[in-house]
Amino acid sequence: MSAIPSPSPTTSTEQRKKVTTRTFLRKKERGEPITMLTAYDYPTALAMDRAGVDSILVGDSLGMVVLGYENTLPVTMDEMIHHCRAVARGARYALLIGDMPFLSYQVSTEEAVRNAGRFLQEGGMDAVKLEGGRERLETVRAIVGAGIPVMGHLGLTPQSIHQLGGFRTQGKTAQAAYRLLEDALLLEEAGCFSIVLESVPAQLAEFVSRRLHIPTIGIGAGVGCDGQVLVTHDLLGLFDRFTPRFVKRYANLHAEMQRAFRDYIADVKAKAFPGEEHSVAMDDEEWEAFLALAEG
Ligand code: KIV
């Protein structure tokens, strides 16, 4: 395997700076869209960081797209920390956000602060994300009070799929939309530096984004958000189980991987791999000496 160079800036001559939560706010003020993607491993984080993404979310979506769970509920803190550490080794500039998994912040405020702290202390993250609105205010205040930036997450909150009745668009009625707006304002007041809006009508997401001072990051929430996020395995066509309507596929890597694996299998069966260029030979002299030793 060839050596992987350590993280370095892109070839752009522009001096890159580490993205912080302040950069998020400044981008919103300037009307500059914020880019965010999910990553769960070192090479993906390295490629994304070099491509110039503003922020990398180590999402608990890893439970579905990497670990093969049915939903995000079984994901543990230890699994999250393991993947965060890999991502942190690959990314130098992007703002790194660790997604707090189910039951890591809902049981008590103390546990929530301790678990949020693990993302920074052990996982190398810069901030955490958690799901929910008005019911999370005390938790958000406590984590922010411990010096840990918090990103909120409203709309379709996958950790509540059983309560929501599945992966469904949220905020479609006037009442539900108004509740979501109130939740967003409350999260902002509690100290969140940004909020993900997932699977909500585009008009509502735009309205909420205008009302807030902090940036919104949309996924399935239209172009009126202050930034966008996608699950990288969806964008790359790496996750074949289903693709949400709001995903734009930029590659079909699952098919490409299958092709490469099939070609490899065929090459091995046909003894077309490894070739001479993939093999190492001994010096003739050493080989003759070896044969003399081995064969007497
Ligand atoms: O877990 C995740 O990847 C997320 C994004 C969909 C925002 O929460």
PDB file of C-alpha atoms and ligand atoms in Angstrom:
ATOM      1  CA  MET A   1       0.000   0.000   0.000  1.00  0.00           C
ATOM      2  CA  SER A   2       1.397   3.431  -0.855  1.00  0.00           C
ATOM      3  CA  ALA A   3       1.885   5.910   1.988  1.00  0.00           C
ATOM      4  CA  ILE A   4      -0.999   8.321   2.604  1.00  0.00           C
ATOM      5  CA  PRO A   5       0.274  11.874   2.995  1.00  0.00           C
ATOM      6  CA  SER A   6      -0.766  13.662   6.160  1.00  0.00           C
ATOM      7  CA  PRO A   7      -3.624  16.174   5.930  1.00  0.00           C
ATOM      8  CA  SER A   8      -2.616  19.253   3.971  1.00  0.00           C
ATOM      9  CA  PRO A   9      -4.382  22.241   2.452  1.00  0.00           C
ATOM     10  CA  THR A  10      -5.908  21.986  -1.014  1.00  0.00           C
ATOM     11  CA  THR A  11      -3.830  23.213  -3.909  1.00  0.00           C
ATOM     12  CA  SER A  12      -5.615  26.586  -3.659  1.00  0.00           C
ATOM     13  CA  THR A  13      -3.247  29.470  -2.913  1.00  0.00           C
ATOM     14  CA  GLU A  14      -5.871  30.969  -0.634  1.00  0.00           C
ATOM     15  CA  GLN A  15      -4.807  30.711   3.028  1.00  0.00           C
ATOM     16  CA  ARG A  16      -7.268  28.386   4.742  1.00  0.00           C
ATOM     17  CA  LYS A  17      -8.217  28.879   8.334  1.00  0.00           C
ATOM     18  CA  LYS A  18      -9.834  26.449  10.726  1.00  0.00           C
ATOM     19  CA  VAL A  19     -13.619  26.836  10.576  1.00  0.00           C
ATOM     20  CA  THR A  20     -15.163  27.713  13.934  1.00  0.00           C
ATOM     21  CA  THR A  21     -18.664  28.398  15.200  1.00  0.00           C
ATOM     22  CA  ARG A  22     -17.877  32.103  14.648  1.00  0.00           C
ATOM     23  CA  THR A  23     -17.182  31.354  10.978  1.00  0.00           C
ATOM     24  CA  PHE A  24     -20.680  29.839  10.797  1.00  0.00           C
ATOM     25  CA  LEU A  25     -22.209  33.057  12.123  1.00  0.00           C
ATOM     26  CA  ARG A  26     -20.138  35.256   9.822  1.00  0.00           C
ATOM     27  CA  LYS A  27     -21.129  33.170   6.813  1.00  0.00           C
ATOM     28  CA  LYS A  28     -24.786  33.624   7.701  1.00  0.00           C
ATOM     29  CA  GLU A  29     -24.310  37.389   8.067  1.00  0.00           C
ATOM     30  CA  ARG A  30     -22.659  37.512   4.632  1.00  0.00           C
ATOM     31  CA  GLY A  31     -25.313  35.257   3.065  1.00  0.00           C
ATOM     32  CA  GLU A  32     -22.610  32.718   2.158  1.00  0.00           C
ATOM     33  CA  PRO A  33     -23.952  29.132   2.136  1.00  0.00           C
ATOM     34  CA  ILE A  34     -22.374  26.792   4.693  1.00  0.00           C
ATOM     35  CA  THR A  35     -21.368  23.334   3.460  1.00  0.00           C
ATOM     36  CA  MET A  36     -21.540  20.292   5.701  1.00  0.00           C
ATOM     37  CA  LEU A  37     -21.191  16.551   5.043  1.00  0.00           C
ATOM     38  CA  THR A  38     -21.114  13.462   7.194  1.00  0.00           C
ATOM     39  CA  ALA A  39     -17.976  11.339   7.571  1.00  0.00           C
ATOM     40  CA  TYR A  40     -17.184   8.342   9.706  1.00  0.00           C
ATOM     41  CA  ASP A  41     -13.602   7.435   8.787  1.00  0.00           C
ATOM     42  CA  TYR A  42     -10.137   8.848   8.120  1.00  0.00           C
ATOM     43  CA  PRO A  43      -9.878   8.699   4.295  1.00  0.00           C
ATOM     44  CA  THR A  44     -13.313  10.227   3.758  1.00  0.00           C
ATOM     45  CA  ALA A  45     -12.598  13.042   6.221  1.00  0.00           C
ATOM     46  CA  LEU A  46      -9.245  13.676   4.541  1.00  0.00           C
ATOM     47  CA  ALA A  47     -10.806  13.922   1.060  1.00  0.00           C
ATOM     48  CA  MET A  48     -13.629  16.161   2.276  1.00  0.00           C
ATOM     49  CA  ASP A  49     -11.349  18.459   4.206  1.00  0.00           C
ATOM     50  CA  ARG A  50      -9.076  18.815   1.184  1.00  0.00           C
ATOM     51  CA  ALA A  51     -12.121  19.513  -0.999  1.00  0.00           C
ATOM     52  CA  GLY A  52     -12.865  22.481   1.280  1.00  0.00           C
ATOM     53  CA  VAL A  53     -16.041  21.516   3.149  1.00  0.00           C
ATOM     54  CA  ASP A  54     -16.861  23.899   6.034  1.00  0.00           C
ATOM     55  CA  SER A  55     -17.990  21.289   8.503  1.00  0.00           C
ATOM     56  CA  ILE A  56     -17.936  17.537   9.018  1.00  0.00           C
ATOM     57  CA  LEU A  57     -20.650  15.850  11.031  1.00  0.00           C
ATOM     58  CA  VAL A  58     -19.879  12.445  12.483  1.00  0.00           C
ATOM     59  CA  GLY A  59     -23.573  11.590  12.360  1.00  0.00           C
ATOM     60  CA  ASP A  60     -25.235   8.749  14.209  1.00  0.00           C
ATOM     61  CA  SER A  61     -26.434   7.877  10.686  1.00  0.00           C
ATOM     62  CA  LEU A  62     -23.260   5.795  10.775  1.00  0.00           C
ATOM     63  CA  GLY A  63     -25.403   3.192  12.540  1.00  0.00           C
ATOM     64  CA  MET A  64     -27.340   2.692   9.307  1.00  0.00           C
ATOM     65  CA  VAL A  65     -24.854   3.442   6.537  1.00  0.00           C
ATOM     66  CA  VAL A  66     -21.695   1.963   8.083  1.00  0.00           C
ATOM     67  CA  LEU A  67     -22.753  -0.486  10.793  1.00  0.00           C
ATOM     68  CA  GLY A  68     -25.845  -1.881   9.051  1.00  0.00           C
ATOM     69  CA  TYR A  69     -28.407  -1.249  11.832  1.00  0.00           C
ATOM     70  CA  GLU A  70     -32.076  -0.755  10.870  1.00  0.00           C
ATOM     71  CA  ASN A  71     -32.104   2.741  12.387  1.00  0.00           C
ATOM     72  CA  THR A  72     -29.909   4.995  14.550  1.00  0.00           C
ATOM     73  CA  LEU A  73     -31.229   3.830  17.929  1.00  0.00           C
ATOM     74  CA  PRO A  74     -28.658   1.081  18.694  1.00  0.00           C
ATOM     75  CA  VAL A  75     -25.634   3.390  18.219  1.00  0.00           C
ATOM     76  CA  THR A  76     -23.538   3.705  21.388  1.00  0.00           C
ATOM     77  CA  MET A  77     -21.256   6.420  22.732  1.00  0.00           C
ATOM     78  CA  ASP A  78     -18.232   4.144  22.289  1.00  0.00           C
ATOM     79  CA  GLU A  79     -19.073   3.554  18.619  1.00  0.00           C
ATOM     80  CA  MET A  80     -19.436   7.300  18.076  1.00  0.00           C
ATOM     81  CA  ILE A  81     -16.126   8.099  19.798  1.00  0.00           C
ATOM     82  CA  HIS A  82     -14.317   5.409  17.773  1.00  0.00           C
ATOM     83  CA  HIS A  83     -15.451   6.973  14.480  1.00  0.00           C
ATOM     84  CA  CYS A  84     -14.937  10.564  15.683  1.00  0.00           C
ATOM     85  CA  ARG A  85     -11.291   9.806  16.449  1.00  0.00           C
ATOM     86  CA  ALA A  86     -10.741   8.493  12.917  1.00  0.00           C
ATOM     87  CA  VAL A  87     -12.387  11.563  11.367  1.00  0.00           C
ATOM     88  CA  ALA A  88     -10.426  13.959  13.589  1.00  0.00           C
ATOM     89  CA  ARG A  89      -7.171  12.406  12.332  1.00  0.00           C
ATOM     90  CA  GLY A  90      -8.154  13.198   8.735  1.00  0.00           C
ATOM     91  CA  ALA A  91      -9.588  16.724   8.995  1.00  0.00           C
ATOM     92  CA  ARG A  92      -7.585  19.820   9.777  1.00  0.00           C
ATOM     93  CA  TYR A  93      -9.805  22.744   8.754  1.00  0.00           C
ATOM     94  CA  ALA A  94     -13.467  21.721   8.923  1.00  0.00           C
ATOM     95  CA  LEU A  95     -15.534  22.352  12.039  1.00  0.00           C
ATOM     96  CA  LEU A  96     -15.995  18.863  13.495  1.00  0.00           C
ATOM     97  CA  ILE A  97     -19.348  18.010  15.043  1.00  0.00           C
ATOM     98  CA  GLY A  98     -20.086  14.794  16.923  1.00  0.00           C
ATOM     99  CA  ASP A  99     -23.667  13.550  16.964  1.00  0.00           C
ATOM    100  CA  MET A 100     -24.858  12.571  20.435  1.00  0.00           C
ATOM    101  CA  PRO A 101     -26.460   9.102  20.142  1.00  0.00           C
ATOM    102  CA  PHE A 102     -29.812   7.965  21.540  1.00  0.00           C
ATOM    103  CA  LEU A 103     -29.932   7.966  25.375  1.00  0.00           C
ATOM    104  CA  SER A 104     -26.571   9.730  25.729  1.00  0.00           C
ATOM    105  CA  TYR A 105     -28.282  13.042  26.602  1.00  0.00           C
ATOM    106  CA  GLN A 106     -31.914  12.227  27.422  1.00  0.00           C
ATOM    107  CA  VAL A 107     -31.495  10.511  30.807  1.00  0.00           C
ATOM    108  CA  SER A 108     -29.971  13.290  32.907  1.00  0.00           C
ATOM    109  CA  THR A 109     -28.264  16.640  32.431  1.00  0.00           C
ATOM    110  CA  GLU A 110     -25.130  15.386  34.204  1.00  0.00           C
ATOM    111  CA  GLU A 111     -24.815  12.414  31.847  1.00  0.00           C
ATOM    112  CA  ALA A 112     -25.433  14.682  28.873  1.00  0.00           C
ATOM    113  CA  VAL A 113     -22.612  17.057  29.869  1.00  0.00           C
ATOM    114  CA  ARG A 114     -20.230  14.160  30.556  1.00  0.00           C
ATOM    115  CA  ASN A 115     -21.018  12.504  27.214  1.00  0.00           C
ATOM    116  CA  ALA A 116     -20.781  15.786  25.315  1.00  0.00           C
ATOM    117  CA  GLY A 117     -17.382  16.307  26.951  1.00  0.00           C
ATOM    118  CA  ARG A 118     -16.216  12.888  25.717  1.00  0.00           C
ATOM    119  CA  PHE A 119     -16.765  14.027  22.116  1.00  0.00           C
ATOM    120  CA  LEU A 120     -14.241  16.842  22.629  1.00  0.00           C
ATOM    121  CA  GLN A 121     -11.855  15.138  25.042  1.00  0.00           C
ATOM    122  CA  GLU A 122     -11.671  11.661  23.477  1.00  0.00           C
ATOM    123  CA  GLY A 123     -13.195  12.112  20.020  1.00  0.00           C
ATOM    124  CA  GLY A 124     -11.336  15.252  18.912  1.00  0.00           C
ATOM    125  CA  MET A 125     -14.587  17.043  17.975  1.00  0.00           C
ATOM    126  CA  ASP A 126     -15.172  20.811  18.200  1.00  0.00           C
ATOM    127  CA  ALA A 127     -18.903  20.660  18.956  1.00  0.00           C
ATOM    128  CA  VAL A 128     -21.824  18.283  19.468  1.00  0.00           C
ATOM    129  CA  LYS A 129     -25.270  17.931  17.925  1.00  0.00           C
ATOM    130  CA  LEU A 130     -28.396  16.701  19.654  1.00  0.00           C
ATOM    131  CA  GLU A 131     -32.015  16.234  18.591  1.00  0.00           C
ATOM    132  CA  GLY A 132     -35.117  17.918  19.997  1.00  0.00           C
ATOM    133  CA  GLY A 133     -36.670  21.269  20.837  1.00  0.00           C
ATOM    134  CA  ARG A 134     -38.267  22.709  23.973  1.00  0.00           C
ATOM    135  CA  GLU A 135     -37.714  19.451  25.922  1.00  0.00           C
ATOM    136  CA  ARG A 136     -33.928  19.840  25.512  1.00  0.00           C
ATOM    137  CA  LEU A 137     -33.416  23.416  26.698  1.00  0.00           C
ATOM    138  CA  GLU A 138     -31.991  22.570  30.120  1.00  0.00           C
ATOM    139  CA  THR A 139     -29.609  20.067  28.523  1.00  0.00           C
ATOM    140  CA  VAL A 140     -28.460  22.533  25.856  1.00  0.00           C
ATOM    141  CA  ARG A 141     -27.867  25.232  28.493  1.00  0.00           C
ATOM    142  CA  ALA A 142     -25.840  22.839  30.655  1.00  0.00           C
ATOM    143  CA  ILE A 143     -23.640  21.625  27.771  1.00  0.00           C
ATOM    144  CA  VAL A 144     -23.097  25.150  26.458  1.00  0.00           C
ATOM    145  CA  GLY A 145     -22.395  26.213  30.058  1.00  0.00           C
ATOM    146  CA  ALA A 146     -19.592  23.639  30.126  1.00  0.00           C
ATOM    147  CA  GLY A 147     -18.001  25.411  27.151  1.00  0.00           C
ATOM    148  CA  ILE A 148     -19.148  22.936  24.509  1.00  0.00           C
ATOM    149  CA  PRO A 149     -20.818  24.349  21.378  1.00  0.00           C
ATOM    150  CA  VAL A 150     -24.167  22.694  20.604  1.00  0.00           C
ATOM    151  CA  MET A 151     -25.927  22.312  17.266  1.00  0.00           C
ATOM    152  CA  GLY A 152     -29.677  21.641  17.496  1.00  0.00           C
ATOM    153  CA  HIS A 153     -31.687  19.340  15.221  1.00  0.00           C
ATOM    154  CA  LEU A 154     -35.395  19.855  14.486  1.00  0.00           C
ATOM    155  CA  GLY A 155     -37.984  18.456  12.067  1.00  0.00           C
ATOM    156  CA  LEU A 156     -37.438  14.791  11.292  1.00  0.00           C
ATOM    157  CA  THR A 157     -35.385  13.668  14.278  1.00  0.00           C
ATOM    158  CA  PRO A 158     -34.431  10.042  13.505  1.00  0.00           C
ATOM    159  CA  GLN A 159     -33.932   9.093  17.165  1.00  0.00           C
ATOM    160  CA  SER A 160     -37.704   9.652  17.599  1.00  0.00           C
ATOM    161  CA  ILE A 161     -38.865   7.638  14.566  1.00  0.00           C
ATOM    162  CA  HIS A 162     -41.140   5.484  16.686  1.00  0.00           C
ATOM    163  CA  GLN A 163     -42.811   8.571  18.097  1.00  0.00           C
ATOM    164  CA  LEU A 164     -42.985  10.235  14.656  1.00  0.00           C
ATOM    165  CA  GLY A 165     -44.377   7.078  13.011  1.00  0.00           C
ATOM    166  CA  GLY A 166     -41.447   6.632  10.607  1.00  0.00           C
ATOM    167  CA  PHE A 167     -39.178   8.779   8.449  1.00  0.00           C
ATOM    168  CA  ARG A 168     -41.781  11.431   7.565  1.00  0.00           C
ATOM    169  CA  THR A 169     -41.666  15.107   6.637  1.00  0.00           C
ATOM    170  CA  GLN A 170     -42.412  17.281   9.680  1.00  0.00           C
ATOM    171  CA  GLY A 171     -44.059  20.698  10.131  1.00  0.00           C
ATOM    172  CA  LYS A 172     -46.620  20.308   7.363  1.00  0.00           C
ATOM    173  CA  THR A 173     -49.589  21.739   9.285  1.00  0.00           C
ATOM    174  CA  ALA A 174     -49.818  25.338  10.522  1.00  0.00           C
ATOM    175  CA  GLN A 175     -49.715  24.162  14.155  1.00  0.00           C
ATOM    176  CA  ALA A 176     -46.732  21.867  13.640  1.00  0.00           C
ATOM    177  CA  ALA A 177     -44.908  24.542  11.657  1.00  0.00           C
ATOM    178  CA  TYR A 178     -45.501  27.137  14.388  1.00  0.00           C
ATOM    179  CA  ARG A 179     -44.286  24.698  17.047  1.00  0.00           C
ATOM    180  CA  LEU A 180     -41.110  24.107  15.053  1.00  0.00           C
ATOM    181  CA  LEU A 181     -40.527  27.877  14.748  1.00  0.00           C
ATOM    182  CA  GLU A 182     -40.981  28.253  18.520  1.00  0.00           C
ATOM    183  CA  ASP A 183     -38.567  25.361  19.159  1.00  0.00           C
ATOM    184  CA  ALA A 184     -35.960  26.926  16.891  1.00  0.00           C
ATOM    185  CA  LEU A 185     -36.211  30.281  18.689  1.00  0.00           C
ATOM    186  CA  LEU A 186     -35.968  28.541  22.079  1.00  0.00           C
ATOM    187  CA  LEU A 187     -32.881  26.559  21.025  1.00  0.00           C
ATOM    188  CA  GLU A 188     -31.246  29.756  19.810  1.00  0.00           C
ATOM    189  CA  GLU A 189     -32.018  31.438  23.125  1.00  0.00           C
ATOM    190  CA  ALA A 190     -30.629  28.423  25.020  1.00  0.00           C
ATOM    191  CA  GLY A 191     -27.275  28.889  23.265  1.00  0.00           C
ATOM    192  CA  CYS A 192     -27.193  26.646  20.169  1.00  0.00           C
ATOM    193  CA  PHE A 193     -24.766  27.998  17.562  1.00  0.00           C
ATOM    194  CA  SER A 194     -26.676  26.431  14.658  1.00  0.00           C
ATOM    195  CA  ILE A 195     -29.673  24.168  13.981  1.00  0.00           C
ATOM    196  CA  VAL A 196     -30.164  21.322  11.508  1.00  0.00           C
ATOM    197  CA  LEU A 197     -33.610  21.369   9.894  1.00  0.00           C
ATOM    198  CA  GLU A 198     -34.378  17.920   8.513  1.00  0.00           C
ATOM    199  CA  SER A 199     -37.209  17.067   6.149  1.00  0.00           C
ATOM    200  CA  VAL A 200     -39.437  20.125   6.616  1.00  0.00           C
ATOM    201  CA  PRO A 201     -41.263  22.156   3.938  1.00  0.00           C
ATOM    202  CA  ALA A 202     -38.975  24.577   2.125  1.00  0.00           C
ATOM    203  CA  GLN A 203     -41.108  27.683   2.895  1.00  0.00           C
ATOM    204  CA  LEU A 204     -41.039  26.887   6.592  1.00  0.00           C
ATOM    205  CA  ALA A 205     -37.267  26.275   6.632  1.00  0.00           C
ATOM    206  CA  GLU A 206     -36.684  29.580   4.866  1.00  0.00           C
ATOM    207  CA  PHE A 207     -38.998  31.426   7.258  1.00  0.00           C
ATOM    208  CA  VAL A 208     -37.279  29.931  10.310  1.00  0.00           C
ATOM    209  CA  SER A 209     -33.839  30.699   8.846  1.00  0.00           C
ATOM    210  CA  ARG A 210     -34.795  34.369   8.409  1.00  0.00           C
ATOM    211  CA  ARG A 211     -36.117  34.611  11.961  1.00  0.00           C
ATOM    212  CA  LEU A 212     -32.967  33.179  13.549  1.00  0.00           C
ATOM    213  CA  HIS A 213     -29.631  34.916  14.056  1.00  0.00           C
ATOM    214  CA  ILE A 214     -27.836  31.567  14.086  1.00  0.00           C
ATOM    215  CA  PRO A 215     -27.477  29.592  10.851  1.00  0.00           C
ATOM    216  CA  THR A 216     -29.743  26.726   9.862  1.00  0.00           C
ATOM    217  CA  ILE A 217     -28.331  23.715   8.041  1.00  0.00           C
ATOM    218  CA  GLY A 218     -30.923  21.997   5.889  1.00  0.00           C
ATOM    219  CA  ILE A 219     -31.348  18.412   4.785  1.00  0.00           C
ATOM    220  CA  GLY A 220     -34.495  17.942   2.768  1.00  0.00           C
ATOM    221  CA  ALA A 221     -35.474  21.486   3.760  1.00  0.00           C
ATOM    222  CA  GLY A 222     -35.003  23.460   0.540  1.00  0.00           C
ATOM    223  CA  VAL A 223     -32.563  26.093  -0.591  1.00  0.00           C
ATOM    224  CA  GLY A 224     -33.654  28.776   1.888  1.00  0.00           C
ATOM    225  CA  CYS A 225     -31.513  27.408   4.738  1.00  0.00           C
ATOM    226  CA  ASP A 226     -28.167  29.008   5.562  1.00  0.00           C
ATOM    227  CA  GLY A 227     -26.314  25.805   4.710  1.00  0.00           C
ATOM    228  CA  GLN A 228     -26.813  22.255   3.516  1.00  0.00           C
ATOM    229  CA  VAL A 229     -25.830  18.817   4.775  1.00  0.00           C
ATOM    230  CA  LEU A 230     -26.132  15.388   3.177  1.00  0.00           C
ATOM    231  CA  VAL A 231     -25.280  11.924   4.399  1.00  0.00           C
ATOM    232  CA  THR A 232     -22.142  11.199   2.377  1.00  0.00           C
ATOM    233  CA  HIS A 233     -23.067   7.576   1.698  1.00  0.00           C
ATOM    234  CA  ASP A 234     -26.274   8.828   0.023  1.00  0.00           C
ATOM    235  CA  LEU A 235     -24.412  11.461  -2.023  1.00  0.00           C
ATOM    236  CA  LEU A 236     -21.832   8.908  -3.175  1.00  0.00           C
ATOM    237  CA  GLY A 237     -24.379   6.162  -3.856  1.00  0.00           C
ATOM    238  CA  LEU A 238     -22.681   3.927  -1.286  1.00  0.00           C
ATOM    239  CA  PHE A 239     -25.826   3.068   0.646  1.00  0.00           C
ATOM    240  CA  ASP A 240     -28.108   0.934  -1.466  1.00  0.00           C
ATOM    241  CA  ARG A 241     -30.988   0.166   0.934  1.00  0.00           C
ATOM    242  CA  PHE A 242     -32.952   3.312   0.135  1.00  0.00           C
ATOM    243  CA  THR A 243     -32.317   6.880  -1.008  1.00  0.00           C
ATOM    244  CA  PRO A 244     -34.466   9.681   0.395  1.00  0.00           C
ATOM    245  CA  ARG A 245     -36.158  11.900  -2.214  1.00  0.00           C
ATOM    246  CA  PHE A 246     -34.153  14.946  -1.142  1.00  0.00           C
ATOM    247  CA  VAL A 247     -30.778  13.353  -1.896  1.00  0.00           C
ATOM    248  CA  LYS A 248     -28.801  14.310  -4.980  1.00  0.00           C
ATOM    249  CA  ARG A 249     -26.450  11.498  -5.991  1.00  0.00           C
ATOM    250  CA  TYR A 250     -23.059  12.707  -7.196  1.00  0.00           C
ATOM    251  CA  ALA A 251     -21.629   9.223  -7.795  1.00  0.00           C
ATOM    252  CA  ASN A 252     -22.642   5.572  -7.770  1.00  0.00           C
ATOM    253  CA  LEU A 253     -19.819   4.085  -5.743  1.00  0.00           C
ATOM    254  CA  HIS A 254     -21.732   0.967  -4.684  1.00  0.00           C
ATOM    255  CA  ALA A 255     -21.920  -0.113  -8.337  1.00  0.00           C
ATOM    256  CA  GLU A 256     -18.313   0.971  -8.894  1.00  0.00           C
ATOM    257  CA  MET A 257     -17.155  -1.040  -5.858  1.00  0.00           C
ATOM    258  CA  GLN A 258     -19.026  -4.118  -7.079  1.00  0.00           C
ATOM    259  CA  ARG A 259     -17.385  -3.755 -10.492  1.00  0.00           C
ATOM    260  CA  ALA A 260     -13.919  -3.491  -8.937  1.00  0.00           C
ATOM    261  CA  PHE A 261     -14.542  -6.501  -6.653  1.00  0.00           C
ATOM    262  CA  ARG A 262     -15.837  -8.585  -9.582  1.00  0.00           C
ATOM    263  CA  ASP A 263     -12.784  -7.644 -11.675  1.00  0.00           C
ATOM    264  CA  TYR A 264     -10.469  -8.604  -8.810  1.00  0.00           C
ATOM    265  CA  ILE A 265     -12.199 -11.962  -8.309  1.00  0.00           C
ATOM    266  CA  ALA A 266     -11.994 -12.688 -12.050  1.00  0.00           C
ATOM    267  CA  ASP A 267      -8.293 -11.681 -12.158  1.00  0.00           C
ATOM    268  CA  VAL A 268      -7.386 -13.944  -9.228  1.00  0.00           C
ATOM    269  CA  LYS A 269      -9.296 -16.870 -10.717  1.00  0.00           C
ATOM    270  CA  ALA A 270      -7.568 -16.346 -14.088  1.00  0.00           C
ATOM    271  CA  LYS A 271      -4.155 -15.875 -12.393  1.00  0.00           C
ATOM    272  CA  ALA A 272      -4.017 -12.447 -14.040  1.00  0.00           C
ATOM    273  CA  PHE A 273      -3.263 -10.949 -10.634  1.00  0.00           C
ATOM    274  CA  PRO A 274      -0.690 -10.561  -9.205  1.00  0.00           C
ATOM    275  CA  GLY A 275       1.439  -9.762 -12.252  1.00  0.00           C
ATOM    276  CA  GLU A 276       5.211  -9.394 -12.304  1.00  0.00           C
ATOM    277  CA  GLU A 277       4.875  -5.711 -11.555  1.00  0.00           C
ATOM    278  CA  HIS A 278       3.118  -6.605  -8.271  1.00  0.00           C
ATOM    279  CA  SER A 279       5.719  -9.224  -7.242  1.00  0.00           C
ATOM    280  CA  VAL A 280       9.233  -9.069  -5.821  1.00  0.00           C
ATOM    281  CA  ALA A 281      12.059 -11.296  -7.155  1.00  0.00           C
ATOM    282  CA  MET A 282      15.250 -12.377  -5.399  1.00  0.00           C
ATOM    283  CA  ASP A 283      18.695 -11.701  -6.880  1.00  0.00           C
ATOM    284  CA  ASP A 284      19.749 -14.668  -9.046  1.00  0.00           C
ATOM    285  CA  GLU A 285      22.844 -15.177  -6.901  1.00  0.00           C
ATOM    286  CA  GLU A 286      20.880 -15.260  -3.661  1.00  0.00           C
ATOM    287  CA  TRP A 287      18.297 -17.573  -5.221  1.00  0.00           C
ATOM    288  CA  GLU A 288      20.989 -20.032  -6.343  1.00  0.00           C
ATOM    289  CA  ALA A 289      22.536 -19.929  -2.880  1.00  0.00           C
ATOM    290  CA  PHE A 290      19.136 -20.558  -1.345  1.00  0.00           C
ATOM    291  CA  LEU A 291      18.512 -23.570  -3.622  1.00  0.00           C
ATOM    292  CA  ALA A 292      21.898 -24.982  -2.708  1.00  0.00           C
ATOM    293  CA  LEU A 293      20.985 -24.674   0.976  1.00  0.00           C
ATOM    294  CA  ALA A 294      17.452 -25.985   0.604  1.00  0.00           C
ATOM    295  CA  GLU A 295      18.109 -28.836  -1.821  1.00  0.00           C
ATOM    296  CA  GLY A 296      21.514 -29.827  -0.473  1.00  0.00           C
TER     297      GLY A 296
HETATM  298  O1  KIV B   1     -26.852  11.510  11.679  1.00  0.00           O
HETATM  299  C1  KIV B   1     -26.801  12.286  10.708  1.00  0.00           C
HETATM  300  O2  KIV B   1     -26.127  12.047   9.702  1.00  0.00           O
HETATM  301  C2  KIV B   1     -27.580  13.517  10.798  1.00  0.00           C
HETATM  302  C3  KIV B   1     -27.734  14.321   9.555  1.00  0.00           C
HETATM  303  C4  KIV B   1     -28.761  13.697   8.700  1.00  0.00           C
HETATM  304  C5  KIV B   1     -28.042  15.731   9.848  1.00  0.00           C
HETATM  305  O3  KIV B   1     -28.092  13.822  11.823  1.00  0.00           O
END
